[in-house]
Amino acid sequence: MNAGNIDTLPRERFPRHIAIIMDGNGRWAAERRRNRLFGHRHGINAVREAVRECRRLNISHLTLYAFSMENWKRPPTEVAGLWRLLKSYVQTELKELRDNGVRLNVIGRVELIPKDVRDAIDYTLRETAACRDMVLTIALSYGSRDEILTAVRDLARRVKAESLDADAIDEQTIDRALWTADMPDPDLLIRTSGEFRISNFLLWQLAYTEIHVTPTLWPDFSKKDLHAAILDFAGRERRFGLTGEQIKKGMKDEG
Ligand code: FPP
């Protein structure tokens, strides 16, 4: 269901956290008989537009899946090209991010990322650390099972060292042990290019997230597509396991 116009949508119907699986760069390039990196380069323009528009709409968290653990298996020239693009993105966007109050955040196995790219990322992380209006998280060298495994190992070590009681472990303990510790769970997940998969992205955090799949290939993803996804989200009833009647009654009780 579509809930109308983005500019008249009440604040409380906006998602607080949007996560995006940016897919289809390769197909977009193939349609133009160009190589895959050509698609990724154009994908950067779509990233820029999505960040600007989320900031304009006062979305507090945007999380982009830019490089998965599985992506390491791609041809070395594509992998090297993607890192070059990422390095250039964090360098060229720094001023705009800072001027607009956007803090950069990165999740994933950053230690695997080439040193010069890591240094450029670290610089932008430091330079935007005081920004308070939006958090832009880029998932790099990221795998959700890897994140969960790391958290489980960390908790197991703490139990062994007797600084944590195994019976006291609850959902919050796990939330706090993940790389997304200080973020709300995504309200809306967007996947481009028409694929209905989660692809090892934020498996724990997406438990109650609304999913919007669009056939648009990522380099063509524009603010119009973003608005369509947000309006689709706004038209959904999020029940968190309750019945529709319970939700309506709860809303009435809250006034
Ligand atoms: C998926 O398309 C996209 C990627 C693996 C990389 C996404 C990276 C960018 C958009 C550029 C850098 C990002 C940032 C945040 C600066 P695909 O290659 O799997 O497309 P296909 O499925 O059509 O082959």
XYZ file of C-alpha atoms and ligand atoms in Angstrom:
279
model
C 0.000 0.000 0.000
C 1.244 3.487 -0.818
C 0.749 6.066 1.922
C 0.694 9.266 -0.174
C 3.260 12.020 -0.539
C 6.679 12.071 1.133
C 6.495 15.786 1.939
C 3.231 15.445 3.832
C 4.058 12.126 5.533
C 3.833 12.527 9.335
C 7.206 12.315 11.090
C 6.276 9.233 13.115
C 5.642 7.203 9.958
C 9.210 7.601 8.698
C 11.709 4.815 9.312
C 14.427 5.792 11.759
C 16.969 3.405 10.269
C 17.129 2.399 6.597
C 19.467 -0.386 5.453
C 20.177 -0.966 1.759
C 21.548 -3.923 -0.193
C 22.856 -2.113 -3.269
C 22.622 -4.707 -6.023
C 22.714 -4.674 -9.816
C 25.812 -2.618 -10.675
C 27.176 -5.462 -12.824
C 23.928 -5.918 -14.775
C 23.605 -2.161 -15.269
C 27.097 -2.111 -16.795
C 26.446 -5.230 -18.914
C 23.322 -3.589 -20.373
C 25.670 -0.856 -21.615
C 28.345 -3.325 -22.737
C 30.783 -1.931 -20.203
C 32.829 -3.642 -17.496
C 31.562 -4.141 -13.936
C 33.636 -1.298 -12.507
C 31.779 1.106 -14.771
C 28.611 0.016 -12.934
C 30.219 0.450 -9.504
C 31.429 3.949 -10.483
C 27.880 4.949 -11.356
C 26.743 3.245 -8.156
C 28.650 5.927 -6.245
C 26.356 8.614 -7.691
C 23.364 6.683 -6.362
C 25.076 6.427 -2.956
C 25.586 10.206 -2.913
C 21.945 10.864 -3.796
C 20.636 8.388 -1.196
C 22.786 9.904 1.567
C 21.705 13.472 0.690
C 18.050 12.578 0.530
C 18.067 10.556 3.764
C 19.714 13.506 5.496
C 17.154 15.934 4.011
C 14.360 13.680 5.267
C 15.950 13.538 8.739
C 16.497 9.777 8.685
C 18.883 9.234 11.597
C 20.603 6.033 10.388
C 21.464 4.809 6.896
C 23.407 1.555 6.504
C 24.804 0.512 3.123
C 26.093 -2.952 2.231
C 29.057 -2.076 0.021
C 31.384 -5.096 0.244
C 30.550 -8.524 1.646
C 32.958 -11.204 2.845
C 31.852 -13.181 -0.235
C 32.873 -10.257 -2.499
C 36.543 -11.058 -1.749
C 36.116 -14.000 -4.174
C 35.448 -11.674 -7.145
C 38.194 -11.144 -9.766
C 41.155 -9.259 -8.215
C 40.797 -6.346 -10.651
C 37.171 -5.800 -9.572
C 38.088 -6.073 -5.879
C 40.969 -3.591 -6.285
C 38.710 -1.244 -8.256
C 36.025 -1.339 -5.559
C 38.585 -0.399 -2.895
C 39.858 2.466 -5.069
C 36.289 3.731 -5.412
C 35.653 3.487 -1.693
C 38.846 5.313 -0.868
C 37.978 8.091 -3.281
C 34.405 8.239 -1.902
C 35.446 8.783 1.717
C 37.996 11.399 0.627
C 35.774 13.411 -1.711
C 32.644 13.235 0.474
C 34.307 14.252 3.731
C 33.435 17.949 3.470
C 29.823 17.376 2.480
C 29.317 14.767 5.206
C 30.789 17.042 7.873
C 28.936 20.142 6.671
C 25.684 18.215 6.872
C 26.259 16.647 10.281
C 26.706 13.117 8.936
C 28.963 10.817 10.960
C 30.661 8.012 9.045
C 30.719 4.587 10.664
C 32.101 1.318 9.327
C 31.230 -2.268 10.272
C 32.997 -5.426 9.104
C 36.439 -7.003 9.123
C 38.260 -3.721 8.549
C 41.618 -5.353 9.260
C 41.362 -7.141 5.881
C 40.951 -3.882 3.934
C 44.076 -2.547 2.133
C 46.052 -0.211 4.410
C 45.780 2.934 2.275
C 41.983 2.540 2.079
C 41.786 1.923 5.830
C 43.837 5.052 6.504
C 41.511 7.147 4.315
C 38.459 5.673 6.079
C 40.010 6.286 9.525
C 40.632 9.922 8.625
C 36.985 10.484 7.618
C 35.808 8.568 10.707
C 37.827 10.906 12.919
C 36.853 14.055 11.044
C 33.113 13.283 11.230
C 33.145 11.813 14.761
C 31.424 14.867 16.272
C 28.587 14.949 13.704
C 25.214 14.334 15.310
C 22.462 14.566 12.672
C 22.802 11.251 10.864
C 24.951 8.115 11.027
C 26.060 6.695 7.674
C 27.270 3.141 8.253
C 29.077 1.352 5.454
C 29.328 -2.422 5.768
C 32.731 -3.359 4.372
C 34.275 -6.798 4.313
C 31.120 -7.628 6.246
C 29.318 -10.890 6.893
C 26.540 -11.210 9.428
C 27.385 -14.785 10.454
C 30.960 -13.639 10.969
C 29.699 -10.769 13.147
C 27.540 -13.152 15.221
C 30.401 -15.660 15.526
C 32.726 -12.917 16.757
C 30.134 -11.844 19.342
C 29.593 -15.439 20.532
C 33.351 -15.964 20.958
C 33.617 -12.703 22.876
C 30.767 -13.654 25.228
C 32.170 -17.188 25.690
C 35.533 -15.689 26.715
C 33.807 -13.441 29.219
C 31.877 -16.367 30.688
C 35.119 -18.360 30.962
C 36.817 -15.435 32.679
C 33.792 -15.288 35.016
C 33.069 -11.653 34.179
C 29.713 -12.708 32.681
C 27.091 -15.095 34.039
C 25.838 -17.402 31.240
C 22.294 -17.332 32.668
C 22.277 -13.539 32.553
C 22.813 -13.451 28.771
C 19.729 -11.943 27.145
C 18.916 -10.281 23.786
C 20.429 -7.001 24.966
C 23.701 -8.726 25.812
C 23.885 -9.972 22.222
C 22.827 -6.583 20.778
C 25.691 -4.992 22.660
C 28.225 -7.575 21.524
C 27.497 -6.973 17.813
C 29.261 -4.354 15.638
C 25.947 -2.453 15.505
C 25.880 -2.084 19.318
C 24.923 1.594 19.433
C 22.382 1.570 16.570
C 18.647 0.941 16.518
C 17.644 -2.084 14.404
C 16.740 -1.187 10.804
C 13.049 -0.379 10.312
C 13.258 -0.708 6.539
C 15.506 -2.866 4.341
C 15.680 -1.957 0.655
C 17.140 -4.356 -1.895
C 17.611 -3.265 -5.483
C 17.676 -5.306 -8.703
C 14.709 -7.492 -7.829
C 16.483 -10.169 -5.778
C 14.618 -11.529 -2.746
C 17.598 -12.426 -0.555
C 19.212 -11.169 2.667
C 22.724 -12.249 1.547
C 24.263 -12.535 5.021
C 23.403 -8.926 5.932
C 22.412 -7.961 9.517
C 20.699 -11.316 10.175
C 20.074 -10.665 13.889
C 19.195 -6.988 13.456
C 16.625 -7.528 10.663
C 14.331 -9.736 12.797
C 11.341 -7.333 12.567
C 12.437 -5.142 9.643
C 10.044 -4.384 6.779
C 11.534 -5.420 3.432
C 11.110 -3.474 0.191
C 12.458 -4.999 -3.033
C 12.643 -2.860 -6.159
C 13.553 -4.014 -9.686
C 15.618 -0.827 -10.164
C 19.336 -1.576 -10.600
C 21.449 0.263 -8.019
C 23.078 2.866 -10.341
C 19.544 3.958 -11.357
C 18.292 4.159 -7.759
C 17.154 7.753 -7.281
C 15.393 9.739 -4.596
C 12.116 8.795 -6.287
C 12.853 5.117 -5.584
C 13.795 6.016 -2.007
C 10.506 7.866 -1.544
C 8.579 4.888 -2.971
C 10.293 2.573 -0.462
C 9.568 4.903 2.469
C 5.919 5.315 1.426
C 5.597 1.541 1.064
C 7.023 1.195 4.594
C 4.678 3.887 5.946
C 1.689 1.967 4.592
C 2.601 -1.247 6.410
C 1.266 -2.266 9.779
C 4.183 -3.424 11.952
C 2.832 -5.956 14.398
C 5.960 -7.345 16.111
C 4.088 -10.634 16.650
C 0.924 -8.997 18.049
C -2.501 -9.037 16.359
C -3.776 -6.117 14.289
C -6.469 -5.493 16.959
C -3.880 -5.318 19.751
C -1.844 -2.770 17.784
C -4.913 -0.574 17.141
C -5.971 -0.786 20.797
C -2.402 0.078 21.923
C -2.411 3.147 19.673
C -5.771 4.262 21.147
C -4.534 3.709 24.729
C -1.472 5.852 23.971
C -3.893 8.569 22.883
C 26.369 -5.216 -6.123
O 26.259 -5.190 -7.517
C 27.196 -4.141 -5.644
C 28.410 -4.297 -5.043
C 29.023 -5.610 -4.795
C 29.216 -3.141 -4.634
C 28.455 -1.937 -4.168
C 29.374 -0.810 -4.190
C 29.076 0.455 -4.595
C 27.725 0.902 -4.969
C 30.133 1.483 -4.673
C 30.818 1.847 -3.405
C 29.951 2.088 -2.255
C 30.038 3.125 -1.379
C 29.222 3.103 -0.135
C 30.881 4.298 -1.587
P 26.752 -6.464 -8.341
O 28.126 -6.181 -8.844
O 26.623 -7.682 -7.511
O 25.706 -6.442 -9.517
P 25.162 -7.715 -10.320
O 24.402 -8.545 -9.346
O 24.280 -7.078 -11.369
O 26.348 -8.405 -10.899
